[in-house]
Short mmCIF file of C-alpha atoms and ligand atoms in Angstrom, two decimals:
data_model
loop_
_atom_site.label_atom_id
_atom_site.label_comp_id
_atom_site.label_asym_id
_atom_site.label_seq_id
_atom_site.Cartn_x
_atom_site.Cartn_y
_atom_site.Cartn_z
CA MET P 1 68.01 -7.49 28.11
CA THR P 2 68.45 -3.78 27.33
CA ASP P 3 70.58 -1.30 29.21
CA LEU P 4 67.79 1.25 29.49
CA ARG P 5 67.59 2.68 32.99
CA LEU P 6 64.38 3.51 34.80
CA ASP P 7 63.71 7.28 34.82
CA PRO P 8 60.64 9.45 34.27
CA PHE P 9 60.97 9.33 30.47
CA THR P 10 61.65 5.60 30.12
CA LEU P 11 58.93 4.84 32.66
CA ALA P 12 56.36 6.75 30.62
CA THR P 13 57.60 5.33 27.32
CA PHE P 14 58.71 1.75 27.82
CA ALA P 15 57.30 0.37 31.06
CA PRO P 16 54.29 -1.96 30.90
CA ALA P 17 51.07 0.05 30.75
CA ASP P 18 49.84 -1.56 33.97
CA ALA P 19 53.00 -0.87 36.01
CA GLU P 20 51.96 0.50 39.40
CA THR P 21 53.26 4.06 39.73
CA CYS P 22 52.68 6.97 42.07
CA GLY P 23 50.28 8.87 39.83
CA TYR P 24 50.89 12.39 41.21
CA ASP P 25 52.84 15.13 39.44
CA ARG P 26 56.31 14.56 40.92
CA ALA P 27 57.86 17.72 39.51
CA ALA P 28 55.16 19.83 41.16
CA GLN P 29 55.88 18.53 44.69
CA ALA P 30 58.07 20.65 46.94
CA VAL P 31 60.63 19.01 49.19
CA GLY P 32 59.40 18.69 52.79
CA ILE P 33 61.74 16.05 54.21
CA VAL P 34 65.51 15.67 54.37
CA HIS P 35 66.34 12.05 55.16
CA PHE P 36 69.75 10.87 56.39
CA GLY P 37 70.70 7.28 55.57
CA ILE P 38 68.85 6.57 52.33
CA GLY P 39 69.50 2.84 52.28
CA ALA P 40 67.20 0.02 51.27
CA PHE P 41 65.20 0.19 54.50
CA HIS P 42 64.16 3.83 54.08
CA ARG P 43 63.22 3.22 50.45
CA ALA P 44 61.01 0.27 51.40
CA HIS P 45 59.50 1.99 54.42
CA GLN P 46 59.21 5.75 55.08
CA ALA P 47 59.65 6.80 51.44
CA TRP P 48 57.10 4.18 50.39
CA TYR P 49 54.57 5.43 52.97
CA THR P 50 55.23 9.03 51.92
CA ASP P 51 54.79 8.13 48.25
CA ARG P 52 51.43 6.54 48.90
CA ALA P 53 50.36 9.49 51.08
CA MET P 54 51.11 11.83 48.16
CA ALA P 55 49.33 9.44 45.78
CA ALA P 56 46.32 9.74 48.13
CA GLY P 57 46.35 13.53 47.70
CA ASP P 58 48.84 14.86 50.24
CA ARG P 59 51.21 17.43 48.74
CA ASP P 60 54.78 18.74 48.98
CA TRP P 61 56.47 16.00 50.94
CA SER P 62 59.17 15.05 48.46
CA ILE P 63 62.32 13.73 50.06
CA ILE P 64 65.94 14.74 49.65
CA GLY P 65 68.01 11.73 50.68
CA VAL P 66 71.44 12.14 52.21
CA SER P 67 74.18 9.51 52.36
CA LEU P 68 76.65 10.21 55.15
CA ARG P 69 79.48 8.20 53.61
CA SER P 70 79.23 6.37 50.34
CA ALA P 71 78.17 7.72 46.94
CA GLU P 72 76.70 4.36 45.92
CA VAL P 73 73.02 5.20 46.40
CA ALA P 74 73.48 8.59 44.69
CA HIS P 75 74.91 6.75 41.67
CA GLN P 76 71.97 4.37 41.73
CA MET P 77 69.21 6.94 42.15
CA ASN P 78 70.25 10.30 40.66
CA PRO P 79 70.49 9.06 37.04
CA GLN P 80 66.93 7.76 37.61
CA GLU P 81 65.81 11.17 38.93
CA GLY P 82 65.04 9.47 42.22
CA LEU P 83 62.64 6.86 40.80
CA TYR P 84 62.98 3.30 42.08
CA THR P 85 60.89 0.21 42.66
CA VAL P 86 59.74 -1.63 45.77
CA THR P 87 58.99 -5.32 45.23
CA GLU P 88 57.01 -7.21 47.85
CA ARG P 89 57.71 -10.93 47.88
CA SER P 90 56.04 -13.87 49.53
CA GLY P 91 55.28 -17.51 48.79
CA GLU P 92 52.27 -16.24 46.80
CA GLY P 93 54.29 -14.16 44.35
CA ALA P 94 55.75 -10.71 43.83
CA HIS P 95 54.29 -7.21 43.47
CA THR P 96 56.26 -4.21 42.20
CA ARG P 97 55.51 -0.49 42.65
CA VAL P 98 57.45 2.42 41.20
CA VAL P 99 57.99 4.96 44.00
CA GLY P 100 58.27 8.68 43.23
CA ALA P 101 58.79 10.29 46.64
CA VAL P 102 62.57 10.76 46.45
CA ARG P 103 63.74 13.85 44.58
CA GLN P 104 67.50 13.57 44.79
CA VAL P 105 70.32 12.01 46.79
CA LEU P 106 73.15 14.12 48.25
CA VAL P 107 76.46 12.67 49.42
CA ALA P 108 77.35 14.58 52.57
CA PRO P 109 81.17 14.37 52.41
CA TYR P 110 81.16 15.74 48.84
CA GLU P 111 78.23 18.16 49.08
CA PRO P 112 78.17 19.43 52.68
CA GLU P 113 76.88 22.87 51.69
CA GLU P 114 73.94 21.36 49.74
CA VAL P 115 73.02 19.23 52.75
CA VAL P 116 73.02 22.23 55.10
CA ALA P 117 71.08 24.29 52.54
CA ALA P 118 68.45 21.54 52.25
CA LEU P 119 67.98 21.51 56.03
CA ALA P 120 67.75 25.31 56.09
CA ALA P 121 65.30 25.60 53.17
CA PRO P 122 62.02 27.25 54.21
CA GLY P 123 59.97 24.33 52.82
CA THR P 124 61.81 21.68 54.84
CA ARG P 125 59.77 20.58 57.82
CA ILE P 126 61.16 17.21 58.85
CA ALA P 127 64.66 15.74 59.08
CA SER P 128 64.54 11.98 59.48
CA PHE P 129 67.09 9.26 60.07
CA THR P 130 67.89 5.64 59.34
CA ILE P 131 71.59 5.89 60.08
CA THR P 132 71.74 2.53 61.93
CA GLU P 133 72.57 2.10 65.59
CA LYS P 134 76.21 3.12 65.13
CA GLY P 135 75.30 6.37 63.37
CA TYR P 136 74.30 7.86 66.73
CA CYS P 137 77.95 7.84 67.93
CA ARG P 138 77.20 6.63 71.45
CA ALA P 139 79.77 5.64 74.03
CA ALA P 140 79.23 2.43 76.02
CA ASP P 141 77.26 4.34 78.68
CA GLY P 142 74.89 5.73 76.04
CA SER P 143 76.20 9.30 76.11
CA LEU P 144 77.55 11.05 73.01
CA ASP P 145 81.11 9.94 72.24
CA PRO P 146 82.84 13.19 71.17
CA ALA P 147 85.58 11.21 69.42
CA LEU P 148 82.96 9.62 67.12
CA ALA P 149 80.65 12.62 66.72
CA GLY P 150 82.93 14.70 64.52
CA GLU P 151 82.65 16.80 61.38
CA ASP P 152 81.37 13.84 59.34
CA SER P 153 78.62 12.92 61.82
CA VAL P 154 74.94 13.62 61.38
CA TYR P 155 75.07 16.03 64.34
CA ARG P 156 77.40 18.43 62.57
CA PHE P 157 75.06 18.76 59.56
CA LEU P 158 72.05 19.18 61.82
CA ALA P 159 73.79 21.82 63.92
CA ASP P 160 74.82 23.79 60.81
CA GLY P 161 71.35 23.50 59.26
CA LEU P 162 69.50 24.43 62.44
CA ARG P 163 71.81 27.39 63.12
CA ARG P 164 71.11 28.69 59.65
CA ARG P 165 67.35 28.36 60.20
CA ARG P 166 67.56 30.27 63.46
CA ASP P 167 69.68 33.02 61.89
CA ALA P 168 67.19 33.33 59.03
CA GLY P 169 64.28 33.62 61.44
CA LEU P 170 62.78 30.32 60.29
CA GLY P 171 61.09 27.80 62.57
CA GLY P 172 62.61 24.54 63.78
CA LEU P 173 62.32 21.04 62.37
CA THR P 174 60.96 17.75 63.58
CA LEU P 175 63.90 15.35 63.93
CA MET P 176 62.47 11.86 63.47
CA SER P 177 64.64 8.84 64.23
CA CYS P 178 63.57 5.65 62.43
CA ASP P 179 66.30 3.42 63.83
CA ASN P 180 66.00 0.34 66.03
CA LEU P 181 66.96 2.01 69.30
CA ALA P 182 64.91 1.97 72.48
CA ASP P 183 63.23 5.38 72.87
CA ASN P 184 64.88 6.51 69.64
CA GLY P 185 63.39 10.03 69.72
CA ARG P 186 64.40 10.72 73.29
CA GLN P 187 67.88 9.35 72.64
CA LEU P 188 68.28 11.59 69.61
CA ALA P 189 67.12 14.67 71.54
CA ARG P 190 69.55 13.92 74.35
CA LEU P 191 72.51 13.20 72.03
CA MET P 192 71.85 16.27 69.87
CA GLY P 193 71.64 18.31 73.07
CA GLN P 194 75.01 16.94 74.21
CA TYR P 195 76.54 17.78 70.84
CA LEU P 196 75.26 21.36 70.97
CA GLN P 197 76.26 21.76 74.60
CA ALA P 198 79.85 21.01 73.57
CA ARG P 199 79.97 22.78 70.20
CA ASP P 200 77.39 25.54 70.14
CA PRO P 201 75.73 26.03 73.53
CA ALA P 202 74.00 29.21 72.31
CA LEU P 203 71.97 27.13 69.83
CA LEU P 204 70.79 24.66 72.48
CA PRO P 205 67.85 26.67 73.90
CA TRP P 206 66.59 27.38 70.36
CA PHE P 207 66.84 23.68 69.49
CA GLU P 208 64.93 22.73 72.64
CA ALA P 209 62.21 25.31 72.06
CA GLU P 210 61.79 24.97 68.29
CA CYS P 211 62.44 21.32 67.43
CA SER P 212 60.82 18.06 68.46
CA CYS P 213 62.12 14.49 68.38
CA PRO P 214 59.21 12.05 68.26
CA SER P 215 59.94 8.37 68.83
CA THR P 216 58.93 5.85 66.18
CA MET P 217 58.74 2.10 65.80
CA VAL P 218 59.60 1.02 62.27
CA ASP P 219 59.18 -2.49 60.96
CA ARG P 220 59.71 -4.11 57.60
CA ILE P 221 62.18 -6.83 56.70
CA VAL P 222 64.38 -5.58 53.85
CA PRO P 223 67.17 -7.91 52.72
CA ALA P 224 70.07 -6.43 50.76
CA THR P 225 69.23 -6.37 47.03
CA THR P 226 71.17 -8.82 44.84
CA ALA P 227 72.08 -8.77 41.14
CA ASP P 228 69.49 -11.52 40.60
CA ASP P 229 66.81 -9.37 42.20
CA ARG P 230 67.62 -6.53 39.79
CA GLU P 231 67.28 -8.90 36.84
CA GLN P 232 63.83 -9.92 38.04
CA VAL P 233 62.74 -6.31 38.38
CA ALA P 234 63.96 -5.60 34.84
CA GLU P 235 61.82 -8.48 33.63
CA ALA P 236 58.78 -7.05 35.41
CA LEU P 237 59.45 -3.63 33.81
CA ASP P 238 59.80 -4.93 30.23
CA GLY P 239 63.56 -4.56 30.29
CA LEU P 240 64.00 -1.28 32.22
CA ARG P 241 66.83 -1.58 34.74
CA ASP P 242 66.41 -0.20 38.25
CA GLU P 243 69.77 0.05 40.01
CA ALA P 244 68.05 1.26 43.19
CA ALA P 245 65.49 -1.57 43.42
CA VAL P 246 64.55 -2.85 46.89
CA MET P 247 63.00 -6.16 47.87
CA THR P 248 60.81 -6.59 50.91
CA GLU P 249 57.98 -8.53 52.53
CA PRO P 250 54.29 -7.61 52.15
CA PHE P 251 54.10 -6.73 55.87
CA SER P 252 54.99 -3.27 57.15
CA GLN P 253 54.31 -1.39 60.35
CA TRP P 254 55.05 2.16 61.48
CA VAL P 255 54.03 3.53 64.86
CA ILE P 256 54.80 7.21 65.33
CA GLU P 257 54.59 9.50 68.32
CA ASP P 258 52.51 12.42 67.08
CA ARG P 259 54.78 15.34 68.01
CA PHE P 260 55.62 17.33 64.87
CA VAL P 261 56.51 21.01 65.11
CA ALA P 262 55.88 21.91 61.46
CA GLY P 263 53.34 19.41 60.16
CA ARG P 264 53.76 15.96 58.64
CA PRO P 265 52.41 13.88 55.78
CA ARG P 266 49.08 12.14 56.42
CA TRP P 267 50.90 8.85 56.92
CA GLU P 268 47.89 7.55 58.86
CA SER P 269 45.93 7.58 55.59
CA VAL P 270 48.24 4.84 54.29
CA GLY P 271 48.50 2.58 57.31
CA ALA P 272 50.84 4.24 59.83
CA GLU P 273 49.65 4.44 63.44
CA LEU P 274 49.98 7.83 65.17
CA VAL P 275 49.99 7.36 68.94
CA SER P 276 50.92 9.25 72.09
CA ASP P 277 53.32 6.56 73.40
CA VAL P 278 55.37 4.34 71.11
CA ARG P 279 57.20 2.49 73.88
CA PRO P 280 55.10 -0.69 74.16
CA TYR P 281 55.37 -1.25 70.38
CA GLU P 282 59.03 -0.38 70.23
CA THR P 283 59.95 -2.61 73.17
CA ALA P 284 58.01 -5.55 71.73
CA LYS P 285 59.62 -5.08 68.35
CA LEU P 286 63.17 -4.76 69.66
CA ARG P 287 62.96 -7.60 72.18
CA MET P 288 60.80 -10.03 70.18
CA LEU P 289 61.46 -9.44 66.47
CA ASN P 290 65.00 -8.09 66.60
CA GLY P 291 65.93 -10.22 69.63
CA ALA P 292 64.86 -13.39 67.81
CA HIS P 293 66.50 -12.18 64.60
CA SER P 294 69.91 -11.76 66.24
CA MET P 295 69.62 -15.17 67.93
CA LEU P 296 68.62 -16.77 64.61
CA ALA P 297 71.58 -15.06 62.95
CA TYR P 298 74.33 -16.29 65.30
CA VAL P 299 72.85 -19.70 66.13
CA GLY P 300 71.76 -20.23 62.52
CA LEU P 301 75.22 -19.44 61.17
CA ALA P 302 76.75 -21.79 63.75
CA HIS P 303 74.53 -24.54 62.34
CA GLY P 304 75.53 -23.88 58.76
CA HIS P 305 72.42 -21.98 57.62
CA THR P 306 72.51 -18.99 55.26
CA TYR P 307 69.01 -17.49 55.42
CA VAL P 308 66.50 -16.64 58.15
CA HIS P 309 63.82 -18.92 56.68
CA GLU P 310 66.23 -21.86 56.81
CA ALA P 311 67.28 -21.20 60.41
CA VAL P 312 63.70 -20.88 61.66
CA ALA P 313 62.72 -24.09 59.82
CA ASP P 314 65.44 -25.99 61.71
CA PRO P 315 63.30 -27.59 64.45
CA GLN P 316 65.79 -26.98 67.25
CA ILE P 317 66.47 -23.36 66.30
CA GLY P 318 62.82 -22.64 65.54
CA LYS P 319 61.96 -23.75 69.08
CA LEU P 320 64.59 -21.39 70.48
CA ALA P 321 63.13 -18.48 68.51
CA GLU P 322 59.69 -19.25 69.87
CA ALA P 323 60.97 -19.57 73.45
CA LEU P 324 62.92 -16.32 73.15
CA MET P 325 59.83 -14.42 72.05
CA ARG P 326 57.13 -16.06 74.18
CA GLU P 327 58.93 -17.08 77.38
CA GLU P 328 61.81 -14.63 77.64
CA ALA P 329 60.89 -11.35 75.89
CA ALA P 330 57.07 -11.18 76.14
CA PRO P 331 56.90 -11.46 79.96
CA THR P 332 59.10 -8.34 80.24
CA ILE P 333 56.79 -6.15 78.12
CA VAL P 334 53.85 -4.13 79.42
CA ALA P 335 51.51 -4.33 76.44
CA ALA P 336 49.49 -1.35 75.22
CA PRO P 337 45.70 -1.75 75.28
CA GLY P 338 44.81 -4.08 72.42
CA GLN P 339 48.41 -5.18 71.82
CA ASP P 340 48.43 -9.01 71.75
CA LEU P 341 51.99 -10.30 72.23
CA GLY P 342 51.03 -13.95 71.59
CA ALA P 343 49.52 -13.04 68.23
CA TYR P 344 52.59 -10.87 67.55
CA ALA P 345 54.89 -13.87 68.10
CA ASN P 346 52.77 -15.98 65.73
CA ALA P 347 52.93 -13.29 63.06
CA LEU P 348 56.70 -12.95 63.47
CA LEU P 349 57.26 -16.69 63.05
CA ALA P 350 55.22 -16.60 59.84
CA ARG P 351 57.21 -13.59 58.55
CA PHE P 352 60.56 -15.24 59.37
CA ALA P 353 59.40 -18.32 57.40
CA ASN P 354 58.79 -16.29 54.18
CA PRO P 355 60.61 -18.47 51.63
CA ALA P 356 60.80 -15.78 48.95
CA LEU P 357 62.79 -13.16 50.89
CA ASN P 358 66.22 -14.80 51.16
CA HIS P 359 67.18 -12.66 54.12
CA ARG P 360 70.81 -13.40 54.92
CA LEU P 361 71.76 -14.23 58.50
CA ILE P 362 75.14 -12.55 58.02
CA GLN P 363 73.36 -9.24 57.27
CA ILE P 364 71.67 -9.39 60.69
CA ALA P 365 74.90 -10.57 62.39
CA MET P 366 76.70 -7.29 61.70
CA ASP P 367 77.09 -4.57 64.35
CA GLY P 368 76.19 -6.92 67.22
CA SER P 369 77.70 -4.56 69.80
CA GLN P 370 75.23 -1.86 68.74
CA LYS P 371 72.20 -4.16 68.67
CA ILE P 372 72.58 -6.62 71.55
CA PRO P 373 71.97 -4.13 74.42
CA GLN P 374 68.38 -3.30 73.40
CA ARG P 375 67.65 -6.72 71.85
CA TRP P 376 68.95 -9.07 74.58
CA LEU P 377 70.51 -7.38 77.58
CA GLU P 378 67.39 -5.50 78.64
CA THR P 379 65.40 -8.75 78.45
CA LEU P 380 68.07 -10.60 80.42
CA ALA P 381 68.14 -7.90 83.10
CA ALA P 382 64.35 -7.79 83.46
CA ASN P 383 64.16 -11.60 83.77
CA GLN P 384 67.05 -11.69 86.22
CA GLN P 385 65.13 -9.33 88.51
CA GLN P 386 62.28 -11.84 88.53
CA GLY P 387 64.62 -14.79 89.06
CA ARG P 388 63.97 -16.25 85.60
CA GLU P 389 66.56 -17.72 83.25
CA CYS P 390 66.75 -17.06 79.49
CA PRO P 391 68.16 -20.19 77.84
CA ALA P 392 67.37 -19.06 74.28
CA ILE P 393 69.14 -15.71 74.61
CA LEU P 394 72.08 -17.41 76.32
CA ALA P 395 72.35 -19.80 73.35
CA GLY P 396 72.48 -16.64 71.22
CA ILE P 397 75.21 -15.14 73.38
CA ALA P 398 77.34 -18.29 73.10
CA ALA P 399 76.92 -18.24 69.32
CA TRP P 400 77.84 -14.53 69.25
CA ILE P 401 81.06 -15.29 71.15
CA ARG P 402 81.80 -17.96 68.55
CA HIS P 403 81.10 -15.38 65.83
CA LEU P 404 83.49 -12.90 67.51
CA ARG P 405 86.14 -15.62 67.55
CA GLY P 406 85.97 -15.62 63.75
CA ALA P 407 83.75 -18.67 63.15
CA ASN P 408 81.84 -16.90 60.36
CA GLY P 409 84.67 -14.89 58.83
CA PRO P 410 85.71 -11.29 59.53
CA VAL P 411 83.51 -9.52 62.07
CA ASP P 412 81.68 -6.44 60.78
CA ASP P 413 81.26 -4.24 63.87
CA PRO P 414 82.56 -0.79 64.83
CA LEU P 415 84.02 -2.37 68.00
CA ALA P 416 85.39 -5.44 66.18
CA ALA P 417 88.95 -5.22 67.53
CA ARG P 418 87.92 -4.80 71.19
CA LEU P 419 85.29 -7.50 70.87
CA ALA P 420 87.72 -9.98 69.31
CA GLU P 421 90.15 -9.41 72.16
CA ALA P 422 87.43 -9.78 74.80
CA ALA P 423 85.99 -12.92 73.19
CA ALA P 424 89.36 -14.63 72.77
CA GLY P 425 90.29 -14.66 76.46
CA PRO P 426 89.53 -17.41 78.95
CA ASP P 427 86.69 -15.45 80.55
CA ALA P 428 84.92 -14.05 77.51
CA VAL P 429 81.62 -13.69 79.36
CA ASP P 430 83.17 -11.40 81.95
CA ALA P 431 85.20 -9.43 79.42
CA LEU P 432 82.06 -8.83 77.35
CA PHE P 433 79.26 -8.56 79.94
CA GLY P 434 80.88 -8.20 83.38
CA PRO P 435 80.84 -4.87 85.28
CA ALA P 436 83.94 -3.68 83.37
CA GLY P 437 83.04 -5.52 80.15
CA VAL P 438 82.66 -4.02 76.67
CA LEU P 439 78.85 -4.32 76.96
CA ALA P 440 78.45 -3.87 80.72
CA SER P 441 74.75 -3.43 81.54
CA ALA P 442 72.16 -3.99 84.22
CA TRP P 443 72.39 -7.72 83.49
CA GLN P 444 74.94 -9.51 85.69
CA PRO P 445 76.01 -12.84 84.22
CA ASP P 446 75.46 -15.23 87.17
CA ALA P 447 76.77 -18.76 87.69
CA PRO P 448 73.86 -20.58 85.96
CA ALA P 449 74.12 -18.25 82.94
CA ARG P 450 77.87 -18.72 82.72
CA SER P 451 77.54 -22.46 82.85
CA ARG P 452 74.89 -22.51 80.10
CA ILE P 453 77.09 -20.39 77.85
CA ALA P 454 80.15 -22.53 78.62
CA GLY P 455 78.11 -25.65 77.81
CA HIS P 456 77.18 -24.27 74.38
CA LEU P 457 80.73 -23.21 73.64
CA ALA P 458 82.08 -26.64 74.58
CA ALA P 459 79.51 -28.42 72.38
C1 CS2 E 501 67.43 -6.95 61.50
C2 CS2 E 501 66.54 -5.75 61.20
O1 CS2 E 501 69.45 -6.55 60.38
C3 CS2 E 501 68.90 -6.61 61.48
O2 CS2 E 501 69.51 -6.45 62.52
O3 CS2 E 501 67.06 -7.49 62.73
O4 CS2 E 501 67.03 -4.98 60.17
C4 CS2 E 501 65.08 -6.17 60.92
O5 CS2 E 501 64.99 -6.88 59.72
C5 CS2 E 501 64.18 -4.98 60.88
O6 CS2 E 501 64.30 -4.26 62.07
C6 CS2 E 501 62.73 -5.41 60.67
O7 CS2 E 501 61.90 -4.33 60.83
#
């Protein structure tokens, strides 16, 4: 094994002649997108779509990635001049592509001026986001939490960048959220508006007139990359090491509301769906895929499993996943024309069973407080209105309470301390989900729900 790193020179010189690469002249492409949160998901999804759109002839959509906190991805990607690989894995084998769409990674806390300058550059047309649910700095009622949305938040960089564009007489940007939030575009527009209202009200009308915030549904399962994965990629590249490698499944889906103020890549030429209303797809994805995922995570961990494919192969847990999707989530969704929720559930079960992905349950278990509202509570509330029970989600809730009580080790969640306190008390259900609970919502835990949860916890 050599220590040679993947970069444009080593790729051209040492990689296998048949390595799949982007093919376009990377250096000739201008930057069109500034992306916040350049983690594994973005690299396996939006950047991969953008790379293939440029390979198909689209031009000048290179991406500047921004990390809001850690310098880890910058250390992985900048020495490689932004090059990295995406490996698709299934029971049938693996397929690796070298992706060229990312130009550079900036680390916001160390290079704030460069981040603002990138947003304010005349060629920049889109700012996009995979900053995870907690990156939006929402209070429990969904409004912007001013204590969280400070100088290190995404809003501050956006406000500075947009102000500079306005002052320079440039047009606005499309702000495209690619996170797993219900109505992610509308939420971003509202939260950005609240930030400006408090910090720079004079910029607010310009933002509203010049920028757009389309909603998107993003879907691809991307487990965290391991040292073993990197070794396998090096083997596929005749010894070249890729510190930024990402592993994923062959499946991917991207549904985008077509509201861009300054153009966009021709993502539809490489499989994305541009629609006028994303909601039916987004709701199905959040309630079925992500809802089942979170249940599999907490219930699977409680049963001693490590990976999603193991949990879903456990007959009892597999049945719960199916019931959650088909009997609890699907009846609450108004499908778009042509959207087949039964077929969607079948496809999800097959994806969860992928034995080559090794998707860790503990990765999904993190940040439950940020995920559970749109994954479970909306489904519970909609079923409650119709007088239906949700035994599979309630099994998930019981297992989450167990998780919050420390059953799976330290809890990784921005609200960890409050959640631990709520879950430890005698009436955890009320402290978590009651009218004054940490996750109070439209769902009211009634007597049958409480007794199901208590039954699971006693077992
Ligand atoms: C997962 C998602 O970690 C999680 O919470 O449910 O990251 C999931 O893998 C993706 O949304 C799939 O598109």
